[in-house]
Structures are given as C-alpha cells and as structure tokens.
Amino acid sequence: QVQLVESGGGSVQAGDSLTLSCAVSGGTFDDYYMAWFRQAPGKEREFAAAINWNGDKTYYAESVKGRFTISRDNAKNMLYLRMNSLKPEDTAIYFCAAETQILDWYPSAEGEYDYWGQGTQVTVSS
C-alpha cells in the first residue's frame, strides 16, 4: 500500500520562500505521476502542480505559475514543491497525491490520483 507524508509547511511573510516535501513509500515511486493540491479555509481543494514519472513534464495552475516549482528525486522517493514569492492567498493546507495506475493522465483532476497525504499547513502573512 502506498503512503505519502508531507512536511515543510509553516508560517512565513509575503514574499518569502518555502519548500514542501512529500515522502513516498510502499510502491514503485518512479512509476508514479505526482501532484500537489491545496485547500484554503472554507474553499474547495484546488490543483497547484503536477509532474510525470521522470520529471520531464510539469503542469501548474495559473495562480502559481512562475512562482512554484514541482520536482522529484526518484532515487530518494521524494516529491518537492518550491514556493517563491509567496502571497497571502497561498495560505492553505497543501496535499501531495500519487497516480499509480496511469492510462490517460489529466494532471489537474483530483479523481486521477489514488493516494493522498495528510496535508501540511502553509500560512502567509502580509
């Protein structure tokens, strides 16, 4: 069974940077397509970024494009999200997710992903 554990969240000021990590265990990580989603208080969960098995294809929500970078280290079974120029509207719980049974990949669709982490809180103050 695949398990995902996020870490690296915290409280920062607008303009700061933060890196989130997701440790994956229980499967073959380099076969998986991965994503980050986020959920702000009182809002629905939304797509942030996704990455294919070897990292040569990435996808970003317009709200984070140019500021966030998704990456992976398959040798370490790790997924990362580097967040630069953080804004108060980036405040949310951030979740990592794994697609383990890919056929046709829709990177931004929650239903594509089979396993989810517990989330890590990011708070950005102005």
Short mmCIF file of N, CA and C in Angstrom, two decimals:
data_model
loop_
_atom_site.label_atom_id
_atom_site.label_comp_id
_atom_site.label_asym_id
_atom_site.label_seq_id
_atom_site.Cartn_x
_atom_site.Cartn_y
_atom_site.Cartn_z
N GLN A 1 0.85 -1.19 0.00
CA GLN A 1 0.00 0.00 0.00
C GLN A 1 0.88 1.24 0.00
N VAL A 2 0.54 2.21 -0.84
CA VAL A 2 1.32 3.42 -0.97
C VAL A 2 0.97 4.39 0.16
N GLN A 3 1.99 4.99 0.76
CA GLN A 3 1.81 6.00 1.78
C GLN A 3 2.57 7.26 1.39
N LEU A 4 1.95 8.42 1.65
CA LEU A 4 2.53 9.71 1.35
C LEU A 4 2.51 10.56 2.61
N VAL A 5 3.63 11.19 2.93
CA VAL A 5 3.73 12.03 4.12
C VAL A 5 4.35 13.36 3.74
N GLU A 6 3.57 14.45 3.88
CA GLU A 6 4.06 15.79 3.58
C GLU A 6 4.77 16.39 4.79
N SER A 7 5.69 17.31 4.51
CA SER A 7 6.36 18.06 5.55
C SER A 7 6.86 19.38 4.97
N GLY A 8 7.28 20.29 5.84
CA GLY A 8 7.89 21.53 5.40
C GLY A 8 7.00 22.75 5.47
N GLY A 9 5.74 22.58 5.85
CA GLY A 9 4.86 23.73 5.98
C GLY A 9 5.25 24.60 7.16
N GLY A 10 4.70 25.81 7.18
CA GLY A 10 4.98 26.73 8.26
C GLY A 10 4.38 28.08 8.00
N SER A 11 4.72 29.04 8.85
CA SER A 11 4.23 30.42 8.74
C SER A 11 5.34 31.32 8.24
N VAL A 12 5.06 32.06 7.17
CA VAL A 12 6.04 32.95 6.56
C VAL A 12 5.37 34.27 6.22
N GLN A 13 6.17 35.25 5.84
CA GLN A 13 5.66 36.54 5.40
C GLN A 13 5.58 36.59 3.88
N ALA A 14 4.71 37.44 3.38
CA ALA A 14 4.58 37.63 1.94
C ALA A 14 5.94 37.96 1.33
N GLY A 15 6.22 37.31 0.19
CA GLY A 15 7.49 37.48 -0.48
C GLY A 15 8.52 36.44 -0.11
N ASP A 16 8.30 35.71 0.96
CA ASP A 16 9.23 34.67 1.38
C ASP A 16 9.10 33.42 0.52
N SER A 17 10.02 32.48 0.73
CA SER A 17 10.03 31.21 0.04
C SER A 17 9.91 30.07 1.03
N LEU A 18 9.41 28.94 0.55
CA LEU A 18 9.24 27.77 1.37
C LEU A 18 9.28 26.54 0.47
N THR A 19 9.85 25.44 0.96
CA THR A 19 9.89 24.20 0.21
C THR A 19 9.14 23.11 0.96
N LEU A 20 8.17 22.50 0.29
CA LEU A 20 7.44 21.38 0.84
C LEU A 20 8.02 20.08 0.32
N SER A 21 7.96 19.03 1.14
CA SER A 21 8.44 17.71 0.75
C SER A 21 7.33 16.69 0.94
N CYS A 22 7.38 15.64 0.14
CA CYS A 22 6.46 14.52 0.25
C CYS A 22 7.26 13.24 0.13
N ALA A 23 7.29 12.45 1.19
CA ALA A 23 7.98 11.17 1.19
C ALA A 23 7.00 10.06 0.82
N VAL A 24 7.37 9.25 -0.15
CA VAL A 24 6.50 8.20 -0.67
C VAL A 24 7.10 6.85 -0.34
N SER A 25 6.27 5.95 0.16
CA SER A 25 6.71 4.60 0.49
C SER A 25 5.64 3.59 0.10
N GLY A 26 6.04 2.32 0.01
CA GLY A 26 5.08 1.24 -0.22
C GLY A 26 4.81 0.91 -1.68
N GLY A 27 5.58 1.45 -2.59
CA GLY A 27 5.38 1.17 -4.00
C GLY A 27 6.59 1.53 -4.83
N THR A 28 6.39 1.58 -6.13
CA THR A 28 7.46 1.91 -7.06
C THR A 28 7.30 3.37 -7.45
N PHE A 29 8.00 4.25 -6.74
CA PHE A 29 7.81 5.68 -6.88
C PHE A 29 8.05 6.17 -8.30
N ASP A 30 9.09 5.65 -8.96
CA ASP A 30 9.42 6.16 -10.29
C ASP A 30 8.44 5.72 -11.37
N ASP A 31 7.41 4.96 -11.01
CA ASP A 31 6.30 4.66 -11.92
C ASP A 31 5.15 5.65 -11.78
N TYR A 32 5.18 6.49 -10.73
CA TYR A 32 4.02 7.30 -10.39
C TYR A 32 4.08 8.69 -10.98
N TYR A 33 2.91 9.19 -11.36
CA TYR A 33 2.74 10.59 -11.64
C TYR A 33 2.27 11.25 -10.35
N MET A 34 2.80 12.43 -10.04
CA MET A 34 2.59 13.06 -8.74
C MET A 34 2.02 14.47 -8.90
N ALA A 35 1.37 14.94 -7.84
CA ALA A 35 0.79 16.27 -7.86
C ALA A 35 0.74 16.88 -6.47
N TRP A 36 0.64 18.20 -6.46
CA TRP A 36 0.32 18.96 -5.25
C TRP A 36 -1.02 19.65 -5.45
N PHE A 37 -1.90 19.51 -4.46
CA PHE A 37 -3.16 20.24 -4.38
C PHE A 37 -3.15 21.06 -3.10
N ARG A 38 -4.04 22.04 -3.03
CA ARG A 38 -4.13 22.84 -1.82
C ARG A 38 -5.58 23.20 -1.52
N GLN A 39 -5.86 23.43 -0.25
CA GLN A 39 -7.20 23.76 0.18
C GLN A 39 -7.15 24.89 1.20
N ALA A 40 -7.69 26.04 0.83
CA ALA A 40 -7.76 27.19 1.71
C ALA A 40 -8.97 27.05 2.63
N PRO A 41 -8.98 27.74 3.77
CA PRO A 41 -10.12 27.66 4.69
C PRO A 41 -11.43 28.02 4.01
N GLY A 42 -12.42 27.15 4.14
CA GLY A 42 -13.73 27.40 3.56
C GLY A 42 -13.82 27.23 2.06
N LYS A 43 -12.75 26.77 1.43
CA LYS A 43 -12.72 26.61 -0.02
C LYS A 43 -12.56 25.15 -0.41
N GLU A 44 -12.88 24.84 -1.66
CA GLU A 44 -12.66 23.50 -2.18
C GLU A 44 -11.18 23.30 -2.49
N ARG A 45 -10.76 22.06 -2.48
CA ARG A 45 -9.39 21.74 -2.83
C ARG A 45 -9.14 22.07 -4.30
N GLU A 46 -7.97 22.64 -4.60
CA GLU A 46 -7.65 23.03 -5.96
C GLU A 46 -6.27 22.55 -6.35
N PHE A 47 -6.09 22.38 -7.64
CA PHE A 47 -4.84 21.92 -8.21
C PHE A 47 -3.77 23.00 -8.11
N ALA A 48 -2.54 22.59 -7.81
CA ALA A 48 -1.42 23.52 -7.81
C ALA A 48 -0.36 23.15 -8.85
N ALA A 49 0.11 21.89 -8.84
CA ALA A 49 1.18 21.49 -9.74
C ALA A 49 1.19 19.98 -9.88
N ALA A 50 1.72 19.48 -11.01
CA ALA A 50 1.85 18.04 -11.24
C ALA A 50 3.12 17.76 -12.02
N ILE A 51 3.57 16.50 -11.95
CA ILE A 51 4.82 16.10 -12.59
C ILE A 51 4.72 14.64 -13.01
N ASN A 52 5.27 14.31 -14.17
CA ASN A 52 5.20 12.93 -14.65
C ASN A 52 6.30 12.09 -14.01
N TRP A 53 6.45 10.85 -14.47
CA TRP A 53 7.28 9.87 -13.77
C TRP A 53 8.75 10.25 -13.67
N ASN A 54 9.30 10.88 -14.72
CA ASN A 54 10.72 11.22 -14.69
C ASN A 54 10.98 12.73 -14.61
N GLY A 55 9.92 13.52 -14.50
CA GLY A 55 10.07 14.95 -14.30
C GLY A 55 10.25 15.77 -15.55
N ASP A 56 10.14 15.17 -16.73
CA ASP A 56 10.31 15.95 -17.95
C ASP A 56 9.04 16.66 -18.40
N LYS A 57 7.92 16.43 -17.70
CA LYS A 57 6.68 17.15 -17.98
C LYS A 57 6.11 17.66 -16.67
N THR A 58 5.83 18.95 -16.61
CA THR A 58 5.24 19.56 -15.43
C THR A 58 4.05 20.42 -15.82
N TYR A 59 3.13 20.60 -14.88
CA TYR A 59 1.92 21.38 -15.10
C TYR A 59 1.67 22.22 -13.87
N TYR A 60 1.19 23.46 -14.09
CA TYR A 60 0.96 24.39 -13.00
C TYR A 60 -0.37 25.11 -13.17
N ALA A 61 -1.02 25.37 -12.05
CA ALA A 61 -2.16 26.27 -12.05
C ALA A 61 -1.68 27.67 -12.38
N GLU A 62 -2.52 28.45 -13.06
CA GLU A 62 -2.14 29.81 -13.43
C GLU A 62 -1.80 30.65 -12.20
N SER A 63 -2.43 30.37 -11.08
CA SER A 63 -2.21 31.15 -9.88
C SER A 63 -0.81 30.99 -9.29
N VAL A 64 -0.12 29.90 -9.64
CA VAL A 64 1.20 29.65 -9.08
C VAL A 64 2.30 29.62 -10.14
N LYS A 65 1.94 29.64 -11.40
CA LYS A 65 2.92 29.55 -12.49
C LYS A 65 3.92 30.69 -12.39
N GLY A 66 5.20 30.33 -12.52
CA GLY A 66 6.27 31.31 -12.42
C GLY A 66 6.77 31.53 -11.01
N ARG A 67 6.03 31.06 -10.01
CA ARG A 67 6.43 31.22 -8.62
C ARG A 67 6.76 29.87 -7.96
N PHE A 68 6.03 28.83 -8.31
CA PHE A 68 6.21 27.50 -7.73
C PHE A 68 6.93 26.59 -8.71
N THR A 69 7.73 25.67 -8.18
CA THR A 69 8.41 24.67 -8.98
C THR A 69 8.22 23.29 -8.36
N ILE A 70 7.64 22.37 -9.12
CA ILE A 70 7.50 21.00 -8.66
C ILE A 70 8.68 20.18 -9.18
N SER A 71 9.20 19.30 -8.34
CA SER A 71 10.32 18.46 -8.74
C SER A 71 10.27 17.14 -7.98
N ARG A 72 11.08 16.19 -8.42
CA ARG A 72 11.11 14.90 -7.74
C ARG A 72 12.52 14.33 -7.78
N ASP A 73 12.82 13.50 -6.79
CA ASP A 73 14.08 12.77 -6.73
C ASP A 73 13.71 11.30 -6.60
N ASN A 74 13.73 10.59 -7.72
CA ASN A 74 13.28 9.20 -7.73
C ASN A 74 14.20 8.28 -6.92
N ALA A 75 15.48 8.63 -6.83
CA ALA A 75 16.41 7.83 -6.04
C ALA A 75 16.07 7.88 -4.55
N LYS A 76 15.42 8.96 -4.11
CA LYS A 76 15.07 9.14 -2.71
C LYS A 76 13.57 8.97 -2.44
N ASN A 77 12.79 8.66 -3.46
CA ASN A 77 11.33 8.54 -3.33
C ASN A 77 10.73 9.81 -2.73
N MET A 78 11.15 10.97 -3.26
CA MET A 78 10.72 12.25 -2.71
C MET A 78 10.13 13.14 -3.79
N LEU A 79 9.10 13.86 -3.42
CA LEU A 79 8.47 14.90 -4.23
C LEU A 79 8.63 16.23 -3.50
N TYR A 80 8.86 17.31 -4.27
CA TYR A 80 9.07 18.62 -3.67
C TYR A 80 8.20 19.67 -4.35
N LEU A 81 7.92 20.74 -3.60
CA LEU A 81 7.30 21.93 -4.15
C LEU A 81 8.03 23.14 -3.60
N ARG A 82 8.80 23.81 -4.46
CA ARG A 82 9.48 25.04 -4.08
C ARG A 82 8.54 26.20 -4.36
N MET A 83 8.24 26.98 -3.34
CA MET A 83 7.30 28.09 -3.44
C MET A 83 8.06 29.39 -3.19
N ASN A 84 8.13 30.22 -4.22
CA ASN A 84 8.77 31.52 -4.12
C ASN A 84 7.72 32.63 -4.18
N SER A 85 8.11 33.81 -3.73
CA SER A 85 7.24 35.00 -3.80
C SER A 85 5.85 34.70 -3.25
N LEU A 86 5.81 34.12 -2.08
CA LEU A 86 4.54 33.70 -1.50
C LEU A 86 3.63 34.89 -1.23
N LYS A 87 2.33 34.66 -1.43
CA LYS A 87 1.30 35.65 -1.23
C LYS A 87 0.32 35.17 -0.16
N PRO A 88 -0.38 36.09 0.51
CA PRO A 88 -1.38 35.66 1.49
C PRO A 88 -2.40 34.67 0.92
N GLU A 89 -2.75 34.82 -0.35
CA GLU A 89 -3.71 33.92 -0.96
C GLU A 89 -3.17 32.51 -1.19
N ASP A 90 -1.88 32.30 -0.96
CA ASP A 90 -1.31 30.96 -1.00
C ASP A 90 -1.56 30.19 0.30
N THR A 91 -2.09 30.85 1.31
CA THR A 91 -2.38 30.20 2.58
C THR A 91 -3.37 29.05 2.38
N ALA A 92 -2.97 27.85 2.78
CA ALA A 92 -3.79 26.66 2.55
C ALA A 92 -3.11 25.46 3.19
N ILE A 93 -3.86 24.37 3.28
CA ILE A 93 -3.26 23.08 3.55
C ILE A 93 -2.84 22.49 2.20
N TYR A 94 -1.60 22.05 2.11
CA TYR A 94 -1.06 21.50 0.88
C TYR A 94 -0.97 19.98 0.97
N PHE A 95 -1.50 19.30 -0.03
CA PHE A 95 -1.54 17.84 -0.08
C PHE A 95 -0.73 17.34 -1.27
N CYS A 96 0.03 16.27 -1.07
CA CYS A 96 0.61 15.58 -2.21
C CYS A 96 -0.25 14.37 -2.56
N ALA A 97 -0.20 13.97 -3.83
CA ALA A 97 -1.04 12.90 -4.33
C ALA A 97 -0.28 12.09 -5.37
N ALA A 98 -0.61 10.80 -5.47
CA ALA A 98 0.06 9.89 -6.39
C ALA A 98 -0.95 9.21 -7.31
N GLU A 99 -0.63 9.20 -8.60
CA GLU A 99 -1.37 8.42 -9.58
C GLU A 99 -0.54 7.18 -9.87
N THR A 100 -1.03 6.02 -9.47
CA THR A 100 -0.27 4.78 -9.57
C THR A 100 -0.73 3.87 -10.70
N GLN A 101 -1.86 4.16 -11.31
CA GLN A 101 -2.45 3.30 -12.34
C GLN A 101 -2.80 4.13 -13.56
N ILE A 102 -1.79 4.78 -14.11
CA ILE A 102 -2.00 5.75 -15.18
C ILE A 102 -2.43 5.06 -16.48
N LEU A 103 -3.41 5.64 -17.14
CA LEU A 103 -3.78 5.29 -18.50
C LEU A 103 -3.69 6.57 -19.33
N ASP A 104 -4.68 7.45 -19.18
CA ASP A 104 -4.63 8.80 -19.72
C ASP A 104 -4.58 9.75 -18.54
N TRP A 105 -3.61 10.64 -18.52
CA TRP A 105 -3.35 11.49 -17.38
C TRP A 105 -3.98 12.86 -17.56
N TYR A 106 -4.82 13.23 -16.61
CA TYR A 106 -5.37 14.57 -16.52
C TYR A 106 -4.78 15.19 -15.27
N PRO A 107 -3.70 15.95 -15.40
CA PRO A 107 -2.89 16.35 -14.24
C PRO A 107 -3.64 17.11 -13.15
N SER A 108 -4.64 17.92 -13.53
CA SER A 108 -5.31 18.78 -12.56
C SER A 108 -6.55 18.16 -11.94
N ALA A 109 -6.90 16.94 -12.31
CA ALA A 109 -8.13 16.31 -11.84
C ALA A 109 -7.87 15.49 -10.58
N GLU A 110 -8.56 15.85 -9.50
CA GLU A 110 -8.39 15.12 -8.24
C GLU A 110 -8.66 13.63 -8.40
N GLY A 111 -9.64 13.27 -9.23
CA GLY A 111 -10.03 11.89 -9.39
C GLY A 111 -8.98 11.01 -10.03
N GLU A 112 -7.96 11.60 -10.64
CA GLU A 112 -6.88 10.83 -11.24
C GLU A 112 -5.98 10.18 -10.20
N TYR A 113 -5.96 10.71 -9.00
CA TYR A 113 -4.95 10.31 -8.02
C TYR A 113 -5.49 9.29 -7.03
N ASP A 114 -4.69 8.26 -6.78
CA ASP A 114 -5.12 7.11 -5.99
C ASP A 114 -4.80 7.24 -4.51
N TYR A 115 -3.74 7.96 -4.17
CA TYR A 115 -3.29 8.07 -2.80
C TYR A 115 -2.98 9.52 -2.46
N TRP A 116 -3.27 9.88 -1.21
CA TRP A 116 -3.11 11.25 -0.72
C TRP A 116 -2.41 11.28 0.61
N GLY A 117 -1.62 12.32 0.83
CA GLY A 117 -1.03 12.55 2.13
C GLY A 117 -2.00 13.25 3.06
N GLN A 118 -1.54 13.49 4.28
CA GLN A 118 -2.40 14.09 5.31
C GLN A 118 -2.45 15.61 5.22
N GLY A 119 -1.54 16.21 4.48
CA GLY A 119 -1.51 17.65 4.32
C GLY A 119 -0.53 18.33 5.26
N THR A 120 -0.03 19.49 4.82
CA THR A 120 0.83 20.32 5.65
C THR A 120 0.40 21.77 5.49
N GLN A 121 0.33 22.50 6.59
CA GLN A 121 -0.22 23.86 6.60
C GLN A 121 0.82 24.88 6.17
N VAL A 122 0.44 25.75 5.24
CA VAL A 122 1.24 26.91 4.86
C VAL A 122 0.43 28.16 5.14
N THR A 123 1.00 29.06 5.93
CA THR A 123 0.34 30.32 6.26
C THR A 123 1.24 31.48 5.86
N VAL A 124 0.70 32.39 5.05
CA VAL A 124 1.46 33.53 4.54
C VAL A 124 0.80 34.81 5.03
N SER A 125 1.53 35.60 5.78
CA SER A 125 1.01 36.85 6.31
C SER A 125 1.53 38.03 5.50
N SER A 126 0.76 39.10 5.45
CA SER A 126 1.14 40.29 4.71
C SER A 126 1.87 41.28 5.61
#
